[in-house]
């Protein structure tokens, strides 16, 4: 029976286990959105994850509105990320870049006073994070039809830049109330053109950006993240199941390497779904590996894989204070708590100073991945382990 500690093939990437590191904004870049040296240490420490999905990375200045977040549109940013990916690869890890356009969530202070853009003229609820603290969100302008090809091209360019920076692939951030999600769902998309109205039309931007990225770097290095069951930053849909089944079918037809569903449960600890997770209903409509995300521990993750609902899980906050999280889960060891007060600060504290279990040097050397393989082989009498997605449907 497959479990979290079995390897899996995710397109061009062979992951030694099914415990993926979920993307988490940590605000350790510069004001010019360039990665800093401590980011290389941070990601290399967590290289025992089956696959690291990077923090969200801006595809353009227009799409980036988070203090000290990073981008992938300039040469200095590409060079900065190259230091990170080299450090991860040196210790045997794998890392992909999550590509981000925040849409209406960007505050004008990041855009020299210009309005943010979205599917329609809407305003994100609450406040935006800026370099001078929280400021009230402002109304976004509606992207014109002739502007959309430029957005699609920005995603393709960022994907190309990600490969130049040494990433093993990319994931399109199409969830959590950001730009593509703003087009997908009917609470934020009131358009009357080819990108609004029907489900087919609202899925169009997702389809075009995904296809452009696939054409640029290959389907086997392209993934997508969706958030079907939760309301994030004021974005939700009146009929999410048919919408996200259509999205999954579209992505399956394009042939992407993997699909992640971030779906907090009704009693979630970090985000709460407004209905039960839709992964069981979406699963039959996507042929590739399905990654589940939100509030997973080893027990729930193994149960979901065994039931055939998903093929891997992406875990976020536990990786903050437990850089060797897969090792701890394998051993059944207790997890260290993290400090939310240092999530978005710019220093080393609460970022690269959390301890490893046992010998830190060994954990950081990349030997942990070999240990997974050794333990699996011993447990199965040396039999070859399956790499393909779970076939139980």
mmCIF file of C-alpha atoms in Angstrom:
data_model
loop_
_atom_site.group_PDB
_atom_site.id
_atom_site.type_symbol
_atom_site.label_atom_id
_atom_site.label_comp_id
_atom_site.label_asym_id
_atom_site.label_seq_id
_atom_site.Cartn_x
_atom_site.Cartn_y
_atom_site.Cartn_z
ATOM 1 C CA UNK A 1 0.000 0.000 0.000
ATOM 2 C CA UNK A 2 1.413 3.390 -0.984
ATOM 3 C CA UNK A 3 2.172 5.961 1.719
ATOM 4 C CA UNK A 4 3.842 9.336 2.235
ATOM 5 C CA UNK A 5 7.323 7.833 2.259
ATOM 6 C CA UNK A 6 7.127 6.233 -1.162
ATOM 7 C CA UNK A 7 8.692 7.974 -4.165
ATOM 8 C CA UNK A 8 6.574 9.500 -6.923
ATOM 9 C CA UNK A 9 7.197 10.838 -10.396
ATOM 10 C CA UNK A 10 5.895 14.390 -10.900
ATOM 11 C CA UNK A 11 6.469 14.912 -14.598
ATOM 12 C CA UNK A 12 10.192 15.336 -15.155
ATOM 13 C CA UNK A 13 10.864 15.219 -11.403
ATOM 14 C CA UNK A 14 11.284 12.052 -9.358
ATOM 15 C CA UNK A 15 10.522 12.840 -5.716
ATOM 16 C CA UNK A 16 11.901 10.456 -3.051
ATOM 17 C CA UNK A 17 8.803 10.944 -0.858
ATOM 18 C CA UNK A 18 5.307 12.394 -1.108
ATOM 19 C CA UNK A 19 5.720 15.090 1.541
ATOM 20 C CA UNK A 20 6.021 18.297 -0.467
ATOM 21 C CA UNK A 21 6.898 21.688 0.970
ATOM 22 C CA UNK A 22 4.031 24.054 0.204
ATOM 23 C CA UNK A 23 4.689 27.630 -0.941
ATOM 24 C CA UNK A 24 4.941 30.147 1.908
ATOM 25 C CA UNK A 25 5.674 33.851 1.649
ATOM 26 C CA UNK A 26 8.453 34.679 4.117
ATOM 27 C CA UNK A 27 9.459 38.227 3.033
ATOM 28 C CA UNK A 28 13.249 37.756 3.032
ATOM 29 C CA UNK A 29 14.001 39.421 -0.321
ATOM 30 C CA UNK A 30 15.140 42.986 -0.953
ATOM 31 C CA UNK A 31 12.959 45.988 -1.781
ATOM 32 C CA UNK A 32 14.028 45.404 -5.382
ATOM 33 C CA UNK A 33 12.476 41.905 -5.092
ATOM 34 C CA UNK A 34 15.832 40.100 -5.290
ATOM 35 C CA UNK A 35 16.500 36.927 -3.248
ATOM 36 C CA UNK A 36 19.027 37.258 -0.422
ATOM 37 C CA UNK A 37 21.759 34.804 0.701
ATOM 38 C CA UNK A 38 19.833 33.555 3.740
ATOM 39 C CA UNK A 39 17.120 32.303 1.386
ATOM 40 C CA UNK A 40 19.595 29.792 -0.031
ATOM 41 C CA UNK A 41 20.236 28.504 3.495
ATOM 42 C CA UNK A 42 16.508 28.314 4.269
ATOM 43 C CA UNK A 43 15.550 26.268 1.229
ATOM 44 C CA UNK A 44 18.624 24.007 1.381
ATOM 45 C CA UNK A 45 17.770 23.144 4.989
ATOM 46 C CA UNK A 46 14.384 21.837 3.779
ATOM 47 C CA UNK A 47 15.684 19.828 0.813
ATOM 48 C CA UNK A 48 14.493 16.514 2.287
ATOM 49 C CA UNK A 49 10.989 17.430 1.096
ATOM 50 C CA UNK A 50 9.955 15.277 -1.840
ATOM 51 C CA UNK A 51 9.662 18.553 -3.740
ATOM 52 C CA UNK A 52 9.940 22.168 -2.622
ATOM 53 C CA UNK A 53 7.369 24.541 -4.101
ATOM 54 C CA UNK A 54 8.919 27.969 -3.647
ATOM 55 C CA UNK A 55 7.265 30.962 -2.081
ATOM 56 C CA UNK A 56 5.116 32.875 -4.569
ATOM 57 C CA UNK A 57 7.332 34.809 -7.005
ATOM 58 C CA UNK A 58 6.073 37.802 -8.964
ATOM 59 C CA UNK A 59 5.945 37.519 -12.763
ATOM 60 C CA UNK A 60 6.037 41.319 -13.158
ATOM 61 C CA UNK A 61 6.062 44.496 -11.123
ATOM 62 C CA UNK A 62 2.381 44.961 -11.979
ATOM 63 C CA UNK A 63 1.607 41.640 -10.331
ATOM 64 C CA UNK A 64 3.703 41.926 -7.161
ATOM 65 C CA UNK A 65 2.418 43.751 -4.106
ATOM 66 C CA UNK A 66 3.962 42.164 -1.025
ATOM 67 C CA UNK A 67 6.839 43.797 0.893
ATOM 68 C CA UNK A 68 10.183 42.042 0.432
ATOM 69 C CA UNK A 69 8.721 39.367 -1.841
ATOM 70 C CA UNK A 70 10.779 38.383 -4.875
ATOM 71 C CA UNK A 71 10.323 38.435 -8.649
ATOM 72 C CA UNK A 72 11.518 36.669 -11.781
ATOM 73 C CA UNK A 73 11.429 39.386 -14.421
ATOM 74 C CA UNK A 74 14.956 40.819 -14.111
ATOM 75 C CA UNK A 75 18.505 39.529 -14.459
ATOM 76 C CA UNK A 76 19.440 40.284 -10.852
ATOM 77 C CA UNK A 77 16.411 38.322 -9.640
ATOM 78 C CA UNK A 78 17.299 35.376 -11.859
ATOM 79 C CA UNK A 79 20.865 35.418 -10.512
ATOM 80 C CA UNK A 80 19.618 35.631 -6.916
ATOM 81 C CA UNK A 81 17.336 32.647 -7.345
ATOM 82 C CA UNK A 82 20.159 30.728 -9.014
ATOM 83 C CA UNK A 83 22.049 30.800 -5.706
ATOM 84 C CA UNK A 84 18.981 29.302 -4.015
ATOM 85 C CA UNK A 85 18.402 26.502 -6.523
ATOM 86 C CA UNK A 86 22.104 25.626 -6.599
ATOM 87 C CA UNK A 87 22.096 25.295 -2.809
ATOM 88 C CA UNK A 88 19.041 23.019 -2.909
ATOM 89 C CA UNK A 89 20.475 20.844 -5.667
ATOM 90 C CA UNK A 90 23.844 20.556 -3.923
ATOM 91 C CA UNK A 91 22.159 18.680 -1.045
ATOM 92 C CA UNK A 92 20.033 16.483 -3.319
ATOM 93 C CA UNK A 93 16.786 18.476 -3.318
ATOM 94 C CA UNK A 94 14.285 19.477 -5.988
ATOM 95 C CA UNK A 95 12.584 22.890 -6.229
ATOM 96 C CA UNK A 96 10.025 24.532 -8.509
ATOM 97 C CA UNK A 97 9.003 28.199 -8.704
ATOM 98 C CA UNK A 98 5.457 29.296 -7.939
ATOM 99 C CA UNK A 99 4.522 32.046 -10.421
ATOM 100 C CA UNK A 100 2.340 34.836 -9.011
ATOM 101 C CA UNK A 101 0.235 37.749 -10.229
ATOM 102 C CA UNK A 102 -1.714 39.210 -7.314
ATOM 103 C CA UNK A 103 -4.192 41.194 -9.392
ATOM 104 C CA UNK A 104 -6.478 43.426 -7.318
ATOM 105 C CA UNK A 105 -4.580 42.643 -4.099
ATOM 106 C CA UNK A 106 -1.627 44.834 -5.199
ATOM 107 C CA UNK A 107 -1.675 48.283 -3.587
ATOM 108 C CA UNK A 108 -0.962 51.354 -5.769
ATOM 109 C CA UNK A 109 2.107 52.152 -3.643
ATOM 110 C CA UNK A 110 3.866 49.266 -5.437
ATOM 111 C CA UNK A 111 2.826 50.641 -8.839
ATOM 112 C CA UNK A 112 3.894 54.296 -8.608
ATOM 113 C CA UNK A 113 0.290 55.201 -7.891
ATOM 114 C CA UNK A 114 -1.281 53.249 -10.768
ATOM 115 C CA UNK A 115 -4.385 51.148 -10.175
ATOM 116 C CA UNK A 116 -4.079 47.402 -9.708
ATOM 117 C CA UNK A 117 -5.736 45.209 -12.334
ATOM 118 C CA UNK A 118 -8.313 42.453 -12.114
ATOM 119 C CA UNK A 119 -10.965 40.585 -14.063
ATOM 120 C CA UNK A 120 -13.477 43.341 -13.271
ATOM 121 C CA UNK A 121 -13.747 46.616 -11.376
ATOM 122 C CA UNK A 122 -13.720 45.277 -7.820
ATOM 123 C CA UNK A 123 -11.961 45.910 -4.520
ATOM 124 C CA UNK A 124 -10.343 43.273 -2.332
ATOM 125 C CA UNK A 125 -11.742 43.295 1.218
ATOM 126 C CA UNK A 126 -9.769 44.642 4.127
ATOM 127 C CA UNK A 127 -6.252 45.997 3.919
ATOM 128 C CA UNK A 128 -3.190 45.541 1.733
ATOM 129 C CA UNK A 129 0.318 44.984 3.120
ATOM 130 C CA UNK A 130 2.779 47.708 2.102
ATOM 131 C CA UNK A 131 6.190 49.011 3.137
ATOM 132 C CA UNK A 132 4.456 51.546 5.401
ATOM 133 C CA UNK A 133 2.136 49.017 7.017
ATOM 134 C CA UNK A 134 -1.452 48.056 6.282
ATOM 135 C CA UNK A 135 -3.388 50.398 3.992
ATOM 136 C CA UNK A 136 -6.999 50.137 2.831
ATOM 137 C CA UNK A 137 -7.412 48.132 -0.359
ATOM 138 C CA UNK A 138 -8.231 50.169 -3.449
ATOM 139 C CA UNK A 139 -10.441 49.497 -6.458
ATOM 140 C CA UNK A 140 -8.855 47.597 -9.342
ATOM 141 C CA UNK A 141 -9.483 48.477 -12.950
ATOM 142 C CA UNK A 142 -10.741 45.893 -15.405
ATOM 143 C CA UNK A 143 -8.104 44.424 -17.690
ATOM 144 C CA UNK A 144 -9.035 45.116 -21.288
ATOM 145 C CA UNK A 145 -9.165 42.202 -23.695
ATOM 146 C CA UNK A 146 -6.148 43.491 -25.607
ATOM 147 C CA UNK A 147 -4.058 43.587 -22.385
ATOM 148 C CA UNK A 148 -4.578 39.917 -21.563
ATOM 149 C CA UNK A 149 -2.039 38.531 -24.084
ATOM 150 C CA UNK A 150 0.592 40.624 -22.302
ATOM 151 C CA UNK A 151 -0.286 38.980 -18.974
ATOM 152 C CA UNK A 152 -0.067 35.550 -20.599
ATOM 153 C CA UNK A 153 3.324 36.469 -22.087
ATOM 154 C CA UNK A 154 4.556 37.583 -18.637
ATOM 155 C CA UNK A 155 3.786 34.125 -17.246
ATOM 156 C CA UNK A 156 5.657 32.468 -20.114
ATOM 157 C CA UNK A 157 8.660 34.769 -19.662
ATOM 158 C CA UNK A 158 8.726 34.121 -15.908
ATOM 159 C CA UNK A 159 8.658 30.370 -16.580
ATOM 160 C CA UNK A 160 11.599 30.704 -18.952
ATOM 161 C CA UNK A 161 13.430 32.810 -16.367
ATOM 162 C CA UNK A 162 12.712 30.184 -13.712
ATOM 163 C CA UNK A 163 14.496 27.562 -15.772
ATOM 164 C CA UNK A 164 17.410 29.976 -16.319
ATOM 165 C CA UNK A 165 17.512 30.390 -12.543
ATOM 166 C CA UNK A 166 17.862 26.623 -12.114
ATOM 167 C CA UNK A 167 14.350 25.717 -11.002
ATOM 168 C CA UNK A 168 13.247 22.191 -11.913
ATOM 169 C CA UNK A 169 9.869 23.505 -13.049
ATOM 170 C CA UNK A 170 7.102 25.929 -12.136
ATOM 171 C CA UNK A 171 3.674 26.024 -10.567
ATOM 172 C CA UNK A 172 1.080 28.594 -11.691
ATOM 173 C CA UNK A 173 -0.533 30.221 -8.670
ATOM 174 C CA UNK A 174 -4.194 30.119 -9.723
ATOM 175 C CA UNK A 175 -5.644 30.091 -6.206
ATOM 176 C CA UNK A 176 -6.158 32.090 -3.018
ATOM 177 C CA UNK A 177 -7.921 35.068 -4.572
ATOM 178 C CA UNK A 178 -5.097 36.218 -6.855
ATOM 179 C CA UNK A 179 -5.410 37.217 -10.511
ATOM 180 C CA UNK A 180 -6.209 33.896 -12.212
ATOM 181 C CA UNK A 181 -8.578 33.020 -9.358
ATOM 182 C CA UNK A 182 -10.224 36.431 -9.785
ATOM 183 C CA UNK A 183 -11.007 35.427 -13.387
ATOM 184 C CA UNK A 184 -12.170 31.932 -12.414
ATOM 185 C CA UNK A 185 -14.827 32.757 -9.847
ATOM 186 C CA UNK A 186 -18.098 34.611 -10.233
ATOM 187 C CA UNK A 187 -17.757 36.775 -7.118
ATOM 188 C CA UNK A 188 -14.977 38.747 -8.839
ATOM 189 C CA UNK A 189 -15.540 38.205 -12.582
ATOM 190 C CA UNK A 190 -18.427 40.204 -14.066
ATOM 191 C CA UNK A 191 -17.057 40.388 -17.602
ATOM 192 C CA UNK A 192 -19.217 40.137 -20.705
ATOM 193 C CA UNK A 193 -16.473 39.140 -23.141
ATOM 194 C CA UNK A 194 -14.705 35.855 -23.898
ATOM 195 C CA UNK A 195 -13.170 35.818 -20.388
ATOM 196 C CA UNK A 196 -16.403 36.136 -18.382
ATOM 197 C CA UNK A 197 -19.860 34.731 -17.906
ATOM 198 C CA UNK A 198 -19.833 30.999 -18.627
ATOM 199 C CA UNK A 199 -17.525 28.532 -16.920
ATOM 200 C CA UNK A 200 -15.764 27.928 -20.239
ATOM 201 C CA UNK A 201 -15.021 31.628 -20.530
ATOM 202 C CA UNK A 202 -13.910 32.070 -16.923
ATOM 203 C CA UNK A 203 -11.476 29.146 -17.273
ATOM 204 C CA UNK A 204 -9.999 30.692 -20.437
ATOM 205 C CA UNK A 205 -7.229 32.756 -18.789
ATOM 206 C CA UNK A 206 -6.114 29.726 -16.761
ATOM 207 C CA UNK A 207 -6.036 27.652 -19.937
ATOM 208 C CA UNK A 208 -4.135 30.255 -21.961
ATOM 209 C CA UNK A 209 -1.503 30.946 -19.304
ATOM 210 C CA UNK A 210 -0.975 27.241 -18.635
ATOM 211 C CA UNK A 211 -0.644 26.469 -22.333
ATOM 212 C CA UNK A 212 1.821 29.337 -22.789
ATOM 213 C CA UNK A 213 3.981 28.038 -19.942
ATOM 214 C CA UNK A 214 3.786 24.480 -21.281
ATOM 215 C CA UNK A 215 4.822 25.709 -24.726
ATOM 216 C CA UNK A 216 7.785 27.499 -23.111
ATOM 217 C CA UNK A 217 9.225 24.924 -20.684
ATOM 218 C CA UNK A 218 7.265 21.712 -21.302
ATOM 219 C CA UNK A 219 4.214 20.079 -19.761
ATOM 220 C CA UNK A 220 6.408 17.771 -17.676
ATOM 221 C CA UNK A 221 7.782 20.776 -15.774
ATOM 222 C CA UNK A 222 4.481 22.651 -15.304
ATOM 223 C CA UNK A 223 2.055 22.422 -12.390
ATOM 224 C CA UNK A 224 -0.964 24.442 -11.254
ATOM 225 C CA UNK A 225 -2.472 25.287 -7.878
ATOM 226 C CA UNK A 226 -6.226 25.793 -7.356
ATOM 227 C CA UNK A 227 -8.299 26.448 -4.215
ATOM 228 C CA UNK A 228 -11.797 25.063 -4.910
ATOM 229 C CA UNK A 229 -13.525 25.041 -1.529
ATOM 230 C CA UNK A 230 -12.397 28.171 0.296
ATOM 231 C CA UNK A 231 -13.055 31.879 0.174
ATOM 232 C CA UNK A 232 -9.788 33.795 0.141
ATOM 233 C CA UNK A 233 -9.461 37.570 -0.034
ATOM 234 C CA UNK A 234 -13.132 37.884 -0.958
ATOM 235 C CA UNK A 235 -13.034 35.464 -3.906
ATOM 236 C CA UNK A 236 -15.488 32.569 -4.044
ATOM 237 C CA UNK A 237 -17.894 30.947 -6.499
ATOM 238 C CA UNK A 238 -21.601 30.207 -6.340
ATOM 239 C CA UNK A 239 -21.124 26.791 -8.016
ATOM 240 C CA UNK A 240 -17.552 25.694 -7.322
ATOM 241 C CA UNK A 241 -17.868 21.999 -8.190
ATOM 242 C CA UNK A 242 -18.700 22.341 -11.916
ATOM 243 C CA UNK A 243 -16.220 25.211 -12.203
ATOM 244 C CA UNK A 244 -13.288 23.291 -10.777
ATOM 245 C CA UNK A 245 -14.174 20.056 -12.531
ATOM 246 C CA UNK A 246 -13.999 22.042 -15.779
ATOM 247 C CA UNK A 247 -10.668 23.560 -14.713
ATOM 248 C CA UNK A 248 -9.262 20.108 -13.845
ATOM 249 C CA UNK A 249 -10.422 18.658 -17.165
ATOM 250 C CA UNK A 250 -8.853 21.562 -19.050
ATOM 251 C CA UNK A 251 -5.527 21.137 -17.246
ATOM 252 C CA UNK A 252 -5.628 17.377 -17.724
ATOM 253 C CA UNK A 253 -6.124 17.844 -21.467
ATOM 254 C CA UNK A 254 -3.129 20.200 -21.591
ATOM 255 C CA UNK A 255 -1.143 17.450 -19.862
ATOM 256 C CA UNK A 256 0.430 19.284 -16.933
ATOM 257 C CA UNK A 257 2.745 17.368 -14.606
ATOM 258 C CA UNK A 258 0.725 17.834 -11.399
ATOM 259 C CA UNK A 259 -2.227 19.674 -9.883
ATOM 260 C CA UNK A 260 -2.368 20.946 -6.302
ATOM 261 C CA UNK A 261 -5.666 21.591 -4.511
ATOM 262 C CA UNK A 262 -5.487 23.834 -1.451
ATOM 263 C CA UNK A 263 -8.656 23.018 0.461
ATOM 264 C CA UNK A 264 -8.916 23.899 4.146
ATOM 265 C CA UNK A 265 -11.414 21.719 6.013
ATOM 266 C CA UNK A 266 -14.525 23.199 7.606
ATOM 267 C CA UNK A 267 -12.677 23.258 10.939
ATOM 268 C CA UNK A 268 -9.304 24.233 9.457
ATOM 269 C CA UNK A 269 -6.529 25.733 11.559
ATOM 270 C CA UNK A 270 -5.294 28.142 8.851
ATOM 271 C CA UNK A 271 -8.166 29.098 6.612
ATOM 272 C CA UNK A 272 -11.625 27.539 6.730
ATOM 273 C CA UNK A 273 -13.486 26.071 3.777
ATOM 274 C CA UNK A 274 -17.070 27.156 3.135
ATOM 275 C CA UNK A 275 -17.827 23.589 2.049
ATOM 276 C CA UNK A 276 -16.133 20.216 2.387
ATOM 277 C CA UNK A 277 -13.030 19.644 0.221
ATOM 278 C CA UNK A 278 -13.930 18.824 -3.375
ATOM 279 C CA UNK A 279 -10.868 16.693 -4.104
ATOM 280 C CA UNK A 280 -12.799 13.379 -4.104
ATOM 281 C CA UNK A 281 -15.122 14.699 -6.834
ATOM 282 C CA UNK A 282 -12.342 16.397 -8.805
ATOM 283 C CA UNK A 283 -9.971 13.385 -8.683
ATOM 284 C CA UNK A 284 -11.626 11.433 -11.564
ATOM 285 C CA UNK A 285 -11.313 14.457 -13.860
ATOM 286 C CA UNK A 286 -7.517 14.863 -13.674
ATOM 287 C CA UNK A 287 -5.240 12.155 -15.033
ATOM 288 C CA UNK A 288 -1.956 13.239 -13.466
ATOM 289 C CA UNK A 289 -0.646 13.312 -9.882
ATOM 290 C CA UNK A 290 -2.988 15.179 -7.544
ATOM 291 C CA UNK A 291 -1.423 17.023 -4.595
ATOM 292 C CA UNK A 292 -3.596 17.757 -1.553
ATOM 293 C CA UNK A 293 -2.962 20.732 0.715
ATOM 294 C CA UNK A 294 -4.175 22.107 4.059
ATOM 295 C CA UNK A 295 -4.078 20.708 7.593
ATOM 296 C CA UNK A 296 -2.442 17.403 6.694
ATOM 297 C CA UNK A 297 -0.519 15.348 9.203
ATOM 298 C CA UNK A 298 0.991 11.921 8.512
ATOM 299 C CA UNK A 299 -2.173 10.036 9.479
ATOM 300 C CA UNK A 300 -4.519 12.076 7.321
ATOM 301 C CA UNK A 301 -2.026 12.180 4.459
ATOM 302 C CA UNK A 302 -1.524 8.426 4.409
ATOM 303 C CA UNK A 303 -5.285 7.833 4.588
ATOM 304 C CA UNK A 304 -5.894 10.118 1.603
ATOM 305 C CA UNK A 305 -3.212 8.401 -0.476
ATOM 306 C CA UNK A 306 -4.485 4.953 0.491
ATOM 307 C CA UNK A 307 -8.042 5.964 -0.480
ATOM 308 C CA UNK A 308 -6.850 7.190 -3.865
ATOM 309 C CA UNK A 309 -8.026 10.769 -3.285
ATOM 310 C CA UNK A 310 -4.542 12.225 -3.761
ATOM 311 C CA UNK A 311 -1.040 11.107 -4.632
ATOM 312 C CA UNK A 312 0.986 13.444 -2.383
ATOM 313 C CA UNK A 313 0.444 16.177 0.197
ATOM 314 C CA UNK A 314 1.886 19.688 0.377
ATOM 315 C CA UNK A 315 2.654 20.852 3.899
ATOM 316 C CA UNK A 316 3.372 24.458 4.824
ATOM 317 C CA UNK A 317 3.674 25.764 8.381
ATOM 318 C CA UNK A 318 5.166 22.563 9.915
ATOM 319 C CA UNK A 319 8.180 23.055 7.618
ATOM 320 C CA UNK A 320 8.883 26.466 9.175
ATOM 321 C CA UNK A 321 10.111 25.135 12.524
ATOM 322 C CA UNK A 322 10.971 21.618 11.346
ATOM 323 C CA UNK A 323 13.419 21.852 8.445
ATOM 324 C CA UNK A 324 13.761 18.054 8.480
ATOM 325 C CA UNK A 325 9.989 17.462 8.624
ATOM 326 C CA UNK A 326 9.953 14.249 6.514
ATOM 327 C CA UNK A 327 12.572 12.740 8.847
ATOM 328 C CA UNK A 328 10.491 13.608 11.912
ATOM 329 C CA UNK A 329 7.331 12.169 10.361
ATOM 330 C CA UNK A 330 9.191 9.003 9.378
ATOM 331 C CA UNK A 331 10.440 8.559 12.953
ATOM 332 C CA UNK A 332 7.178 9.639 14.602
ATOM 333 C CA UNK A 333 9.123 12.371 16.406
ATOM 334 C CA UNK A 334 7.442 15.415 17.978
ATOM 335 C CA UNK A 335 7.290 18.621 15.933
ATOM 336 C CA UNK A 336 8.720 21.939 17.091
ATOM 337 C CA UNK A 337 6.376 24.952 17.248
ATOM 338 C CA UNK A 338 7.032 27.979 15.046
ATOM 339 C CA UNK A 339 6.883 31.655 15.984
ATOM 340 C CA UNK A 340 4.278 33.578 13.905
ATOM 341 C CA UNK A 341 5.936 36.819 14.976
ATOM 342 C CA UNK A 342 8.894 36.019 12.691
ATOM 343 C CA UNK A 343 6.958 34.786 9.643
ATOM 344 C CA UNK A 344 7.456 38.013 7.693
ATOM 345 C CA UNK A 345 10.471 39.649 9.320
ATOM 346 C CA UNK A 346 13.666 40.132 7.337
ATOM 347 C CA UNK A 347 16.236 38.510 9.596
ATOM 348 C CA UNK A 348 17.614 35.049 10.306
ATOM 349 C CA UNK A 349 15.577 34.615 13.498
ATOM 350 C CA UNK A 350 12.648 32.302 12.954
ATOM 351 C CA UNK A 351 13.911 31.522 9.465
ATOM 352 C CA UNK A 352 17.168 29.565 9.394
ATOM 353 C CA UNK A 353 17.756 28.994 13.116
ATOM 354 C CA UNK A 354 15.286 26.184 13.832
ATOM 355 C CA UNK A 355 17.165 23.012 14.896
ATOM 356 C CA UNK A 356 17.300 19.679 13.117
ATOM 357 C CA UNK A 357 16.508 16.446 14.891
ATOM 358 C CA UNK A 358 19.756 14.645 15.705
ATOM 359 C CA UNK A 359 22.781 15.334 13.527
ATOM 360 C CA UNK A 360 22.111 18.588 11.655
ATOM 361 C CA UNK A 361 25.117 18.134 9.404
ATOM 362 C CA UNK A 362 23.874 14.738 8.235
ATOM 363 C CA UNK A 363 20.347 16.042 7.654
ATOM 364 C CA UNK A 364 21.657 18.943 5.574
ATOM 365 C CA UNK A 365 24.068 16.819 3.569
ATOM 366 C CA UNK A 366 21.377 15.175 1.461
ATOM 367 C CA UNK A 367 21.819 11.771 3.107
ATOM 368 C CA UNK A 368 18.253 11.861 4.364
ATOM 369 C CA UNK A 369 16.885 11.115 0.904
ATOM 370 C CA UNK A 370 19.080 8.003 0.753
ATOM 371 C CA UNK A 371 17.848 7.024 4.206
ATOM 372 C CA UNK A 372 14.269 7.134 2.914
ATOM 373 C CA UNK A 373 15.222 4.816 0.081
ATOM 374 C CA UNK A 374 17.079 2.444 2.407
ATOM 375 C CA UNK A 375 14.185 2.209 4.873
ATOM 376 C CA UNK A 376 11.658 1.678 2.092
ATOM 377 C CA UNK A 377 13.764 -1.052 0.524
ATOM 378 C CA UNK A 378 14.215 -2.852 3.857
ATOM 379 C CA UNK A 379 10.488 -2.591 4.615
ATOM 380 C CA UNK A 380 9.568 -4.101 1.239
ATOM 381 C CA UNK A 381 12.289 -6.698 1.035
ATOM 382 C CA UNK A 382 14.174 -4.788 -1.629
ATOM 383 C CA UNK A 383 11.260 -4.668 -4.088
ATOM 384 C CA UNK A 384 11.074 -1.848 -6.603
ATOM 385 C CA UNK A 385 8.679 0.907 -5.496
ATOM 386 C CA UNK A 386 6.055 2.356 -7.867
ATOM 387 C CA UNK A 387 6.627 5.911 -9.055
ATOM 388 C CA UNK A 388 3.398 6.556 -10.904
ATOM 389 C CA UNK A 389 0.297 8.165 -9.379
ATOM 390 C CA UNK A 390 -2.090 6.014 -7.385
ATOM 391 C CA UNK A 391 -4.352 4.072 -9.754
ATOM 392 C CA UNK A 392 -7.188 3.434 -7.317
ATOM 393 C CA UNK A 393 -10.068 5.704 -8.347
#
